[in-house]
Coordinates of C-alpha atoms in Angstrom, one line a residue:
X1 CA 0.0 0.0 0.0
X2 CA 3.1 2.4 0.8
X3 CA 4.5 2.0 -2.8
X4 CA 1.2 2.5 -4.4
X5 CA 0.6 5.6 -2.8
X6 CA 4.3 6.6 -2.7
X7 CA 5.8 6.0 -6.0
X8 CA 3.6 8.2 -8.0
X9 CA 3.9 11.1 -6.1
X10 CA 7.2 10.3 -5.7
X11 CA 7.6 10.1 -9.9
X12 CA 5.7 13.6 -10.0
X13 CA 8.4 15.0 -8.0
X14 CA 11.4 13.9 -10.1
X15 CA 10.0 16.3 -13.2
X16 CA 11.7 19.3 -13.9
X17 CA 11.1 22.3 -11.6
X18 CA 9.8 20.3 -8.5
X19 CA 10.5 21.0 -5.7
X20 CA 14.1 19.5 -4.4
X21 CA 13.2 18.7 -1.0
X22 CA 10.1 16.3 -2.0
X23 CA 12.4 14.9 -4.9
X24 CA 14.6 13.7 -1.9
X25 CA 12.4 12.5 0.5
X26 CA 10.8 10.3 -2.7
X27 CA 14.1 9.2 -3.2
X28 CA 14.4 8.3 0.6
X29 CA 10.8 6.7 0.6
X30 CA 11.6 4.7 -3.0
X31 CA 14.8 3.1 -0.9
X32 CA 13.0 2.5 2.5
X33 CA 10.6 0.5 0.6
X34 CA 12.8 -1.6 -1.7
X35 CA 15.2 -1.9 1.5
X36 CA 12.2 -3.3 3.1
X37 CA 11.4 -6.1 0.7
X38 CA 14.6 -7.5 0.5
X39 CA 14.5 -8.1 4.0
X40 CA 11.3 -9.8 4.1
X41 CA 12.9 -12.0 1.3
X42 CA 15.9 -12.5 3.6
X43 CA 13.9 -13.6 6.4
X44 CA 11.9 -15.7 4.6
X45 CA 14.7 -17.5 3.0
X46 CA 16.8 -17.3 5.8
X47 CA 14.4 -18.4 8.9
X48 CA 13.2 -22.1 10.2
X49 CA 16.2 -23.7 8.1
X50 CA 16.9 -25.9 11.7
X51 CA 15.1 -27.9 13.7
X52 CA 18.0 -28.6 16.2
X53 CA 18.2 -24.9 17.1
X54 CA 16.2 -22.2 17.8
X55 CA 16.9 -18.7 16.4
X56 CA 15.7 -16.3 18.6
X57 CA 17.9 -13.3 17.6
X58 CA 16.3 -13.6 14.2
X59 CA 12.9 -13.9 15.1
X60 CA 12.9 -11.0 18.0
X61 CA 14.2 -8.2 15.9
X62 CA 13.2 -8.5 12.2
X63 CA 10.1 -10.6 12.6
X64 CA 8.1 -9.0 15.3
X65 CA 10.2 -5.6 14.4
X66 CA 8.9 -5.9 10.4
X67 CA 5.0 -4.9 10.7
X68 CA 6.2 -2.0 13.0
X69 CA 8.7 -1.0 10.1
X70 CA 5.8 -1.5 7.6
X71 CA 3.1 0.7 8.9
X72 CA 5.6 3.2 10.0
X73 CA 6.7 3.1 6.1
X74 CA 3.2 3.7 5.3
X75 CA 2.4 6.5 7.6
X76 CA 5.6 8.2 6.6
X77 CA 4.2 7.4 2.3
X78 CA 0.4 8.8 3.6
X79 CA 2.3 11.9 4.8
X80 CA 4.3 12.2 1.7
X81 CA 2.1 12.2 -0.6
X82 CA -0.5 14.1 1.2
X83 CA 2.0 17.2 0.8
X84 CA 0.5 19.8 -1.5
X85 CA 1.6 20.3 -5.0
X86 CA -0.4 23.4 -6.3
X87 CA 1.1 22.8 -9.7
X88 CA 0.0 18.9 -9.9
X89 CA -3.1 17.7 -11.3
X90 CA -3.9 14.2 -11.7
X91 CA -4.8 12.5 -15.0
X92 CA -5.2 9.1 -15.9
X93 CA -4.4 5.6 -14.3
X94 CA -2.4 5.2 -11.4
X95 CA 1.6 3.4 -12.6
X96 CA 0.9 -0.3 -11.8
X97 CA -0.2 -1.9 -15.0
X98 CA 3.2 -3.1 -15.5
X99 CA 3.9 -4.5 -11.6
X100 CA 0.1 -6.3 -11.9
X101 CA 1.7 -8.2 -15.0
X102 CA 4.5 -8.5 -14.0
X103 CA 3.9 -9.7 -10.2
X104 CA 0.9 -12.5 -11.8
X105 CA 3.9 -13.4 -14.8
X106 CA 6.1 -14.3 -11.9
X107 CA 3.8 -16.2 -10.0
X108 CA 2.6 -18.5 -13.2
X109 CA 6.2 -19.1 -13.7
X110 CA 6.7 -20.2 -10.3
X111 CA 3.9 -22.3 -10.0
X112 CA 5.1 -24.3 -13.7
X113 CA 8.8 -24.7 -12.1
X114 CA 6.9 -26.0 -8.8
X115 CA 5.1 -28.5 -11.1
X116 CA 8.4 -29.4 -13.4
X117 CA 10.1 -30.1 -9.6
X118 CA 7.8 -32.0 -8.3
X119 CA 7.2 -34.3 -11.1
X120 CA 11.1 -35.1 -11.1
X121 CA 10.7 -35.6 -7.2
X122 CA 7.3 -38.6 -8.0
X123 CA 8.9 -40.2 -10.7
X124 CA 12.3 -40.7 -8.9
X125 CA 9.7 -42.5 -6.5
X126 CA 6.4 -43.1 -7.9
X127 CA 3.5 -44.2 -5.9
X128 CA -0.2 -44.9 -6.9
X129 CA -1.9 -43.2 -4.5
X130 CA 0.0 -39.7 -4.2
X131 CA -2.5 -37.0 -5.6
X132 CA -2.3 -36.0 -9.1
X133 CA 1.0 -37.6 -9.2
X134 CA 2.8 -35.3 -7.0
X135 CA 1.5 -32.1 -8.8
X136 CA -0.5 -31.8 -5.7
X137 CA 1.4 -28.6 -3.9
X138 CA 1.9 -27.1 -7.5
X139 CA -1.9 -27.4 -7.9
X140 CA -2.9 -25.8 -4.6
X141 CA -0.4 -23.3 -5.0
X142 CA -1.7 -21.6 -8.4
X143 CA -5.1 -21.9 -6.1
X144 CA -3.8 -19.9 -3.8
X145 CA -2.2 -17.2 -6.4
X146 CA -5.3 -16.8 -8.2
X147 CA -7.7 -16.4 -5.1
X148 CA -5.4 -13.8 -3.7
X149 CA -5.5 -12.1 -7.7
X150 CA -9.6 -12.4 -8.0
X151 CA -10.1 -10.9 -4.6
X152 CA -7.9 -7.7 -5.4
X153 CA -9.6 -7.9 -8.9
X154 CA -12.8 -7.9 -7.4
X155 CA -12.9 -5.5 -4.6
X156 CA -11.0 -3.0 -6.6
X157 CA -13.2 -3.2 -10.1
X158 CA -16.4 -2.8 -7.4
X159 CA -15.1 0.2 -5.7
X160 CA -14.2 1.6 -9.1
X161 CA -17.6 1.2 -10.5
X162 CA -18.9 2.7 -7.1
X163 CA -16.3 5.5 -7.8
X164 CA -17.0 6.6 -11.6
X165 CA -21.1 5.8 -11.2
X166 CA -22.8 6.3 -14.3
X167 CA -20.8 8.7 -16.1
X168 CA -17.9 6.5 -16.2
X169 CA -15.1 9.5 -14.8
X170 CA -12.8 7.5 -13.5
X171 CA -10.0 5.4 -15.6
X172 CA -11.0 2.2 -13.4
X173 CA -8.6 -0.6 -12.1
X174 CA -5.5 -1.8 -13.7
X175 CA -6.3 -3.5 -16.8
X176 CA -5.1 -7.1 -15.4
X177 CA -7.6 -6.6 -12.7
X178 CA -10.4 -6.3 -15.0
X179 CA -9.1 -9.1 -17.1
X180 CA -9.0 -11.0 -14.2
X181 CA -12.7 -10.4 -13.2
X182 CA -13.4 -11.5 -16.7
X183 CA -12.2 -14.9 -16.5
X184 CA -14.4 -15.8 -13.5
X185 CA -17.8 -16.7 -15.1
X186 CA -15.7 -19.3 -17.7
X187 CA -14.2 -20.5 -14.2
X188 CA -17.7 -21.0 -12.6
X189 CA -19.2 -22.9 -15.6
X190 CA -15.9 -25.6 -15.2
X191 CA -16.9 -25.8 -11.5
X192 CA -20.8 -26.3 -12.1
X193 CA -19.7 -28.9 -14.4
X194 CA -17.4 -30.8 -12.0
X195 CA -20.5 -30.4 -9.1
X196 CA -22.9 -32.0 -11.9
X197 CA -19.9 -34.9 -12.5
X198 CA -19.7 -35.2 -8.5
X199 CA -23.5 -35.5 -8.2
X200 CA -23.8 -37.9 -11.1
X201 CA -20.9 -40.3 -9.4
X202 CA -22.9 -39.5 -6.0
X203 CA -25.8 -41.1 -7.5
X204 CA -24.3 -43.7 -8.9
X205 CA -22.5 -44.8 -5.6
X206 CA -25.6 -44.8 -3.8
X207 CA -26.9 -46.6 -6.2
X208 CA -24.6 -49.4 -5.6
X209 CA -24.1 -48.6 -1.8
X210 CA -27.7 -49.1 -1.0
X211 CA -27.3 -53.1 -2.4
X212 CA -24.3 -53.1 0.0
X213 CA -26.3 -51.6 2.9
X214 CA -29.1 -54.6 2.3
X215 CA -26.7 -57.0 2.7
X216 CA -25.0 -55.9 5.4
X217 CA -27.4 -55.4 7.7
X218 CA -29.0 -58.7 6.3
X219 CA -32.2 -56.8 6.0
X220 CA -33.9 -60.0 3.9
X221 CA -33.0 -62.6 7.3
X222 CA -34.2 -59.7 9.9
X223 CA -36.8 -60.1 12.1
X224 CA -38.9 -58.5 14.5
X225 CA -41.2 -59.8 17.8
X226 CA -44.7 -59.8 17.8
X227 CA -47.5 -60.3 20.2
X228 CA -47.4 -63.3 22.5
X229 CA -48.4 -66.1 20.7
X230 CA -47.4 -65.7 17.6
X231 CA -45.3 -66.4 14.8
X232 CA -42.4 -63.8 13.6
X233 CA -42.4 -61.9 10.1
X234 CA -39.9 -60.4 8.0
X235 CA -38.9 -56.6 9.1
X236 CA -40.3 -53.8 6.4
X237 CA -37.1 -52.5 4.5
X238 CA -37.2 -48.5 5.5
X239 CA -36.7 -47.4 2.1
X240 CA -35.7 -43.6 3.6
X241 CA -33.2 -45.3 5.8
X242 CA -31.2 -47.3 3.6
X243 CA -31.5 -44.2 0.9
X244 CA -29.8 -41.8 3.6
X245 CA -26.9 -44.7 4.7
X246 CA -26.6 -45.3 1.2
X247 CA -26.1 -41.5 0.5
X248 CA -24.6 -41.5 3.4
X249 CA -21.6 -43.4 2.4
X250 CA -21.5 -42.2 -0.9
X251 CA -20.8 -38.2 0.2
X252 CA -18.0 -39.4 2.0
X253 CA -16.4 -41.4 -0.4
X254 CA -16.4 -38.0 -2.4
X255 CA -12.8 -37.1 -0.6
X256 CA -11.1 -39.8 -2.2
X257 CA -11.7 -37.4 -5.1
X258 CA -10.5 -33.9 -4.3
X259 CA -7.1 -34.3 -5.9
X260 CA -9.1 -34.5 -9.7
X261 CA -11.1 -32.1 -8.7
X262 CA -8.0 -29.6 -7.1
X263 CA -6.4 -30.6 -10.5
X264 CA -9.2 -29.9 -13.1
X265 CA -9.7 -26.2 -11.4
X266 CA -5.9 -25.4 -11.3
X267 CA -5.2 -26.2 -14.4
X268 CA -8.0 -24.2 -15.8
X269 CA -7.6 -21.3 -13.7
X270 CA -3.9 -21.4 -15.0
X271 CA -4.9 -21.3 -18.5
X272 CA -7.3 -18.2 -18.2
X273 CA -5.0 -16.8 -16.2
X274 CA -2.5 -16.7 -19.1
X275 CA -5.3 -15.9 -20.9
X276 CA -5.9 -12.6 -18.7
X277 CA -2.8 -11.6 -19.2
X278 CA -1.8 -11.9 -22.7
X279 CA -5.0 -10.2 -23.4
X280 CA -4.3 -7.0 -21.2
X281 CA -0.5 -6.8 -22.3
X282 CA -1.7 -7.3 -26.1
X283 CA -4.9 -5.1 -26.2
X284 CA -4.4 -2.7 -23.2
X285 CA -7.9 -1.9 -22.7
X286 CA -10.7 -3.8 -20.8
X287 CA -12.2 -7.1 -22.4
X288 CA -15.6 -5.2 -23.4
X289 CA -13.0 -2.5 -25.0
X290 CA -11.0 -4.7 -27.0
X291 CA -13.9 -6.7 -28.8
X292 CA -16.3 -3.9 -29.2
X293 CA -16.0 -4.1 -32.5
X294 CA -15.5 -7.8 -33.4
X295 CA -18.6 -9.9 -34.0
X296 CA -21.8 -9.0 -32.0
X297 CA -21.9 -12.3 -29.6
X298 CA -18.2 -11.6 -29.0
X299 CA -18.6 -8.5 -27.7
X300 CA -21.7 -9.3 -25.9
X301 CA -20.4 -12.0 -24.2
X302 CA -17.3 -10.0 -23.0
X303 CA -19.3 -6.9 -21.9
X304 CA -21.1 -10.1 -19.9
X305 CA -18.4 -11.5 -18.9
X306 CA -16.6 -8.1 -17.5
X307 CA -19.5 -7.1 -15.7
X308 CA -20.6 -10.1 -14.3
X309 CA -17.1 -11.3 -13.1
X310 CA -16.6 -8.4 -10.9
X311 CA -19.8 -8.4 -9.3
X312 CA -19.6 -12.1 -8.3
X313 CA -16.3 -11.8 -7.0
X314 CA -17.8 -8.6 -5.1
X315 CA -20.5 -11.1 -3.9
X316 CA -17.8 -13.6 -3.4
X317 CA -15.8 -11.7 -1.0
X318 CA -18.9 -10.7 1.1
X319 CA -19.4 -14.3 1.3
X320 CA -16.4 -15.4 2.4
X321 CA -16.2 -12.8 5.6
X322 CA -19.9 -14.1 6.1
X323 CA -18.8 -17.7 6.0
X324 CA -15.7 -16.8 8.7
X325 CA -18.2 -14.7 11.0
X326 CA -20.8 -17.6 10.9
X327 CA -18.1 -19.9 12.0
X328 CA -18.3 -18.1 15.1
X329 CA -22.2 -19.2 15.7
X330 CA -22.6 -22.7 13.4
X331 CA -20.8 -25.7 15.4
X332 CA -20.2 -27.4 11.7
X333 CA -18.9 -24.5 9.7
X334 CA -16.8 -24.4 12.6
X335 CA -16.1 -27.8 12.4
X336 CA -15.5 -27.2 8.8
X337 CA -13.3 -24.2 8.6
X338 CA -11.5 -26.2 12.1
X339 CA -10.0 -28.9 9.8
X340 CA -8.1 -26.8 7.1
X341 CA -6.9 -24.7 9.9
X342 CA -5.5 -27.7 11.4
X343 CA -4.2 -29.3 8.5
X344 CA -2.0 -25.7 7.4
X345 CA -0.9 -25.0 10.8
X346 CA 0.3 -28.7 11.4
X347 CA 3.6 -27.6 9.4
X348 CA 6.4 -25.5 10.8
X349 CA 6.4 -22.0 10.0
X350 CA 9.0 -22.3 7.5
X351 CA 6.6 -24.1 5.2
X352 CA 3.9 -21.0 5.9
X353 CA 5.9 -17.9 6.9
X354 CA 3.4 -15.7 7.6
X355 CA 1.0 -18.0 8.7
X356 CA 0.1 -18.7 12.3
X357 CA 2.2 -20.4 14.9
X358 CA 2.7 -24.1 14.6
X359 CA 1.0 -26.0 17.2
X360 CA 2.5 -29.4 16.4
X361 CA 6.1 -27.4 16.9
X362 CA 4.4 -27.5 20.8
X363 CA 2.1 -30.5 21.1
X364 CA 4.9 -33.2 19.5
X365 CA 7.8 -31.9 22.1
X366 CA 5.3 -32.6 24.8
X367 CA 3.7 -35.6 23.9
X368 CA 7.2 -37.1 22.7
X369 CA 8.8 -36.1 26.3
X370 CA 5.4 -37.6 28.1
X371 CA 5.5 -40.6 26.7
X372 CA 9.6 -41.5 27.1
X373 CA 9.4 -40.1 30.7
X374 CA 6.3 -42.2 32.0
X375 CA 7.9 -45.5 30.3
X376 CA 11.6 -44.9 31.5
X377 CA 9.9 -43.8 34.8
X378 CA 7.3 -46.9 35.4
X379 CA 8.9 -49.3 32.9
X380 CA 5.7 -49.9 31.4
X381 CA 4.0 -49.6 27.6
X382 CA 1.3 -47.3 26.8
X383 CA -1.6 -47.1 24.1
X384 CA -1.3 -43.6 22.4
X385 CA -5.3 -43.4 21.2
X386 CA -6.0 -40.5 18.5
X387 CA -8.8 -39.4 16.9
X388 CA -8.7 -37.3 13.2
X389 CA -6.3 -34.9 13.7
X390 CA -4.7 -36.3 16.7
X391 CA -3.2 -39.5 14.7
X392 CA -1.4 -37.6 12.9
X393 CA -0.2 -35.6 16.2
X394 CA 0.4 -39.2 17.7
X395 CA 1.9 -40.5 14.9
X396 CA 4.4 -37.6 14.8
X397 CA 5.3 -38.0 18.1
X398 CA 5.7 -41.5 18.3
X399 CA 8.5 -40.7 15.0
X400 CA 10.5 -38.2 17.7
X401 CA 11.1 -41.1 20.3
X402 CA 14.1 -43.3 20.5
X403 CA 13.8 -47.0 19.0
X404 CA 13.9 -47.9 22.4
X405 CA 11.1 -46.1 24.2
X406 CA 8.9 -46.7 20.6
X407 CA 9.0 -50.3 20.9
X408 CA 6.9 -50.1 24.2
X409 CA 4.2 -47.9 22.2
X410 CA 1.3 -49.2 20.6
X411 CA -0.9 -47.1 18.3
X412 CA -4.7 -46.6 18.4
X413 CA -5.8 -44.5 15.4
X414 CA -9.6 -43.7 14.3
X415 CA -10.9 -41.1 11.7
X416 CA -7.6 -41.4 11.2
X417 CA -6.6 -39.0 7.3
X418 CA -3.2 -40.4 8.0
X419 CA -3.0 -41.9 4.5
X420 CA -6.4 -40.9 2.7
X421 CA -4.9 -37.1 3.3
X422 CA -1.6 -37.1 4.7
X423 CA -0.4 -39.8 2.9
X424 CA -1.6 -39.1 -0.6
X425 CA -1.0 -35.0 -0.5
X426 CA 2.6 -35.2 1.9
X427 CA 4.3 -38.7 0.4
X428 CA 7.5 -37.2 1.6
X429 CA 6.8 -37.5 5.3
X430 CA 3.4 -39.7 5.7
X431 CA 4.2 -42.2 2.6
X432 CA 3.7 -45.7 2.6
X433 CA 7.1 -46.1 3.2
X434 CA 7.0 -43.8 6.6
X435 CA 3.9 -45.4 7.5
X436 CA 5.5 -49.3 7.3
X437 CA 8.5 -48.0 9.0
X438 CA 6.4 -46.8 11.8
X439 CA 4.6 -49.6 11.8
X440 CA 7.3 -51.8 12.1
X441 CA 9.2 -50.1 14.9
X442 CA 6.2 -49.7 17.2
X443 CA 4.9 -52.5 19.6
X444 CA 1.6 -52.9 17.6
X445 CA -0.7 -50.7 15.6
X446 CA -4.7 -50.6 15.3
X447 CA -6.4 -48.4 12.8
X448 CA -10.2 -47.8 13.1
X449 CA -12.2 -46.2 10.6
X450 CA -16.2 -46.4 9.2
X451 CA -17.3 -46.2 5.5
X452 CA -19.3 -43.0 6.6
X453 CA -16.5 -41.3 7.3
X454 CA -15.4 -38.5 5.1
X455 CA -11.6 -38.1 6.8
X456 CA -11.2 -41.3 8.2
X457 CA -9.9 -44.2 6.0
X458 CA -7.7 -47.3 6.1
X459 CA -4.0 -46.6 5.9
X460 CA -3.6 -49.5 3.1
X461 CA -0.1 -50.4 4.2
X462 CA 1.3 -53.1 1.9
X463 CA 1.6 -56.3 2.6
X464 CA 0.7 -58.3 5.2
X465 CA 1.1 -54.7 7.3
X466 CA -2.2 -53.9 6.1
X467 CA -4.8 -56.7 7.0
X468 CA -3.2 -56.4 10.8
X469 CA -3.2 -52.6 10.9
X470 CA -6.7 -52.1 9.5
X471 CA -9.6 -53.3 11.2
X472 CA -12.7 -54.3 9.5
X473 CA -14.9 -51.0 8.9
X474 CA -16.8 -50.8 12.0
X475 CA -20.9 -50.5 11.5
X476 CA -22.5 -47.1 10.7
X477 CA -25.2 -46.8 12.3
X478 CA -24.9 -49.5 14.7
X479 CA -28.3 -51.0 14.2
X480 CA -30.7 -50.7 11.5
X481 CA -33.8 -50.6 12.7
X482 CA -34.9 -50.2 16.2
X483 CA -34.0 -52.9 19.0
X484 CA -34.2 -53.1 22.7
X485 CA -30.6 -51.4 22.7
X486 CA -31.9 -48.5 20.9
X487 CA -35.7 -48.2 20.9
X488 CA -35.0 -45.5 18.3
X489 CA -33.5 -45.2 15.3
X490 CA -29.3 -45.3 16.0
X491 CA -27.9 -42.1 14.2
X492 CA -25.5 -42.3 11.8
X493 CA -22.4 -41.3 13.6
X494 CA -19.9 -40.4 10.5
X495 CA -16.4 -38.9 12.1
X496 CA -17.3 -38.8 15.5
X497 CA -17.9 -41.0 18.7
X498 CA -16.2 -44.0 17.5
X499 CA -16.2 -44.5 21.5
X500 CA -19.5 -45.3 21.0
X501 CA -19.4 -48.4 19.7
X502 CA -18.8 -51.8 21.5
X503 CA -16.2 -53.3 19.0
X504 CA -13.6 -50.1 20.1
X505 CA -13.7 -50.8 23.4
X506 CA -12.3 -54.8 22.1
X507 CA -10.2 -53.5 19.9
X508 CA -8.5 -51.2 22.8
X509 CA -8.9 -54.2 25.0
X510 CA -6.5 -56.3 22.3
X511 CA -4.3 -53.7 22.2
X512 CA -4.0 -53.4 26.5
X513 CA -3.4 -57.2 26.4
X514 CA -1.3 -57.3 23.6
X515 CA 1.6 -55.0 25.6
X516 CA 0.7 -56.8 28.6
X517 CA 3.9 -57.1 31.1
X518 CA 5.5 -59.9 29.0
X519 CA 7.7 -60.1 26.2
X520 CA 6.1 -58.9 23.1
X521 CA 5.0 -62.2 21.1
X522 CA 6.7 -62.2 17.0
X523 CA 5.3 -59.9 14.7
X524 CA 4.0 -61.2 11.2
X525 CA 6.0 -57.8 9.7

């Protein structure tokens, strides 16, 4: 914001006859600000290189010291350019055409040497299940690049239309911006299709789900009491019941295929994106400028297009801080927005600079140091039960802890994304590799996990690792119809309370016995 407001007053005052001390203190401002982004570049390349040692010099005078620094840049830019110039009068577009282009050129290029890396890195060690064949951090990347690009593109073509009203007096936006805003409704019809593809393979899941439901719960052989005295008939299929298990099943199978979905919507977004911008860097005018006079439904469908674009993204960003404030009332889009936040801020800060604080960098240290005092302490073994999130917390830990103490820890997972996310977007550190290593050096290992479940799933080890790690899915809901251990209908319980039903407390009770006081008995792998 400091160089947008600064360097054009700051160009204004290098003309001829202006006056010497504002040429100098534009100078000044033009330095503080470039001296002030290669910093931040330093710091970001330069900090969370170690895990052995903490930098605390770094981090107390540059990190905390650089939004001080920043806003006292700005003020110092507000001031400046505030002065008065009697002789000045503005005309035209602000100077930033250029740095749009040239800032969205650089990120494009990044993102296609991210994808050209990362490719090299899967094929040196290919595995099936990795998501879009390790293009996966290139794909959310060029995500994250245009959402950033659409929201400046949006707020700023609104406020200009607010600005210039009717009579159109105001230049408008950069012409990127506008471009950018353009490309949105093409966007939206590739994402309607995808949701019609999604429904379409919803439906056809159910489809064959609600067979498997039948079966499972052996509606055809299922009986029910009558009065005294007399014989016992067949139990009515509910129809509605086994439709919303069915469906049930189905939406949650739907995470399995994200990665296509991610991968379809980056690569088009990349595409108009380069679209966008060899359009404004070869026409220089707005989209419903430039084809005003080529064929009618041309330059209809751009005028569309333009206009449309920035108002949905205008709706779009009122959404989005509607969405974050309702997290504050709605327990699910709590729940919801609680699961990406926990999956970014799992990584240390060097993958996410400016992110929030890592709470793993906390929670593993502790839990690690726990678990190696109480065993080296007692001289006992321990079961280390997590739930979603906390698997992947307990299977970090349990990586931190010395071959000794790890042999004396058995694992308890359930809900567990371990592999059905960790595993397939982070091969490096949550691979199948990692995962039979860990598996291996631990006492024993239990993973539980329910077909209604749309972040829990089987970790699919190979071998004969999986059939031992992997239970058998446990039921969902635990009875079908109603019984004298639920006289009504038993919810379908999805993610949560996997307490809840009878087989985890035997599976917990095989894992207690199985690190009993004795000698571990042999392992099959």
């Amino acid at each position: 914001v400091a160089a947008a407001v600064g360097t054009s007053a700051a160009r204004e005052d290098r003309r001829p006859g202006g006056p010497a001390v504002l040429e100098l203190l534009g100078w000044l401002l033009n330095a503080a600000l470039v001296v002030l982004a290669v910093v931040v570049v330093w710091v970001v390349c330069r900090r969370g290189r170690s895990e052995r040692r903490l930098d605390r010099e770094l981090d107390g005078h540059l990190v905390r010291g650089l939004p001080t620094a920043s806003i006292a840049v700005l003020v110092l830019a507000l001031v400046y350019a505030g002065w008065s110039r009697p002789g000045w009068s503005s005309t035209g577009r602000l100077p930033g055409d250029l740095t749009f282009g040239g800032i969205t050129l650089v990120q494009g290029l990044l993102v296609l040497a991210l994808g050209v890396v990362a490719r090299v890195l899967h094929r040196s060690r290919p595995d099936p299940r990795t998501a879009l064949y390790g293009l996966g951090g290139p794909a959310v990347a060029m995500l994250a690049c245009a959402l950033g690009g659409v929201m400046s593109a949006g707020v700023a073509q609104r406020v200009a239309d607010w600005l210039g009203g009717t009579d159109d007096a105001l230049p408008g936006p950069p012409i990127l911006l506008t471009w950018q805003a353009a490309v949105i409704p093409p966007l939206l019809l590739v994402v309607v299709t995808l949701l019609v593809w999604l429904a379409r393979r919803t439906w056809v899941l159910r489809r064959e789900e609600t067979a498997a439901v039948e079966e499972e719960y052996g509606l055809a052989e299922s009986v029910r009491p009558r009065a005294s005295g007399q014989d016992e008939e067949p139990e009515p299929r509910d129809a509605a019941r086994t439709l919303r298990i069915a469906r049930t099943r189905a939406m949650a199978a739907l995470t399995d295929r994200a990665p296509r979905v991610v991968g379809i919507i980056s690569t088009v977004t990349l595409l108009l994106g380069a679209g966008a911008l060899a359009g404004a860097f070869a026409t220089g005018e707005t989209p419903a400028r430039a084809a005003r006079d080529s064929y009618a439904f041309v330059a209809g469908a751009a005028q569309t297009a333009q206009a449309l674009g920035s108002w949905l993204i205008g709706v779009g960003f009122l959404l989005f801080v509607t969405w974050g404030r309702r997290a504050y009332k709605d327990a699910s889009a709590r729940r919801t927005i609680g699961i990406l936040w926990d999956v970014g801020t799992f990584w240390p800060r060097a993958a996410h600079p400016f992110a929030p604080p890592c709470y793993a960098e906390r929670a593993v240290p502790d839990l690690t140091w726990r678990m190696a005092t109480w065993t080296r302490t007692t001289g006992g073994r321990l079961v280390i039960s997590g739930h979603s999130q906390g698997s992947v917390l307990a299977a970090a830990a349990a990586w931190q802890l010395s071959p000794a103490v790890r042999s004396r820890v058995a694992l308890l997972t359930y809900g567990s994304p371990l592999e059905r996310l960790y595993g397939r977007w982070f091969p490096a550190h949550f691979g199948p590799a990692s995962l039979a290593s860990l598996h291996r050096e631990v006492d024993c290992w239990r993973n539980l996990y329910r077909l209604t479940d749309p972040i829990g799933g089987p970790v699919r080890l190979p071998g004969r690792c999986g059939p031992e790690v992997d239970a058998e899915p446990f039921k969902d809901p635990l009875a079908y119809g109603r019984t004298a251990d639920h006289p009504l209908p038993a919810p379908i319980l999805g993610h949560s309370d996997y307490q809840a039903d009878p087989a985890f407390a035997a599976e917990r009770q095989r894992l207690l016995a199985r690190i009993g006081p004795g000698v571990p008995g042999p392992r099959d792998c």
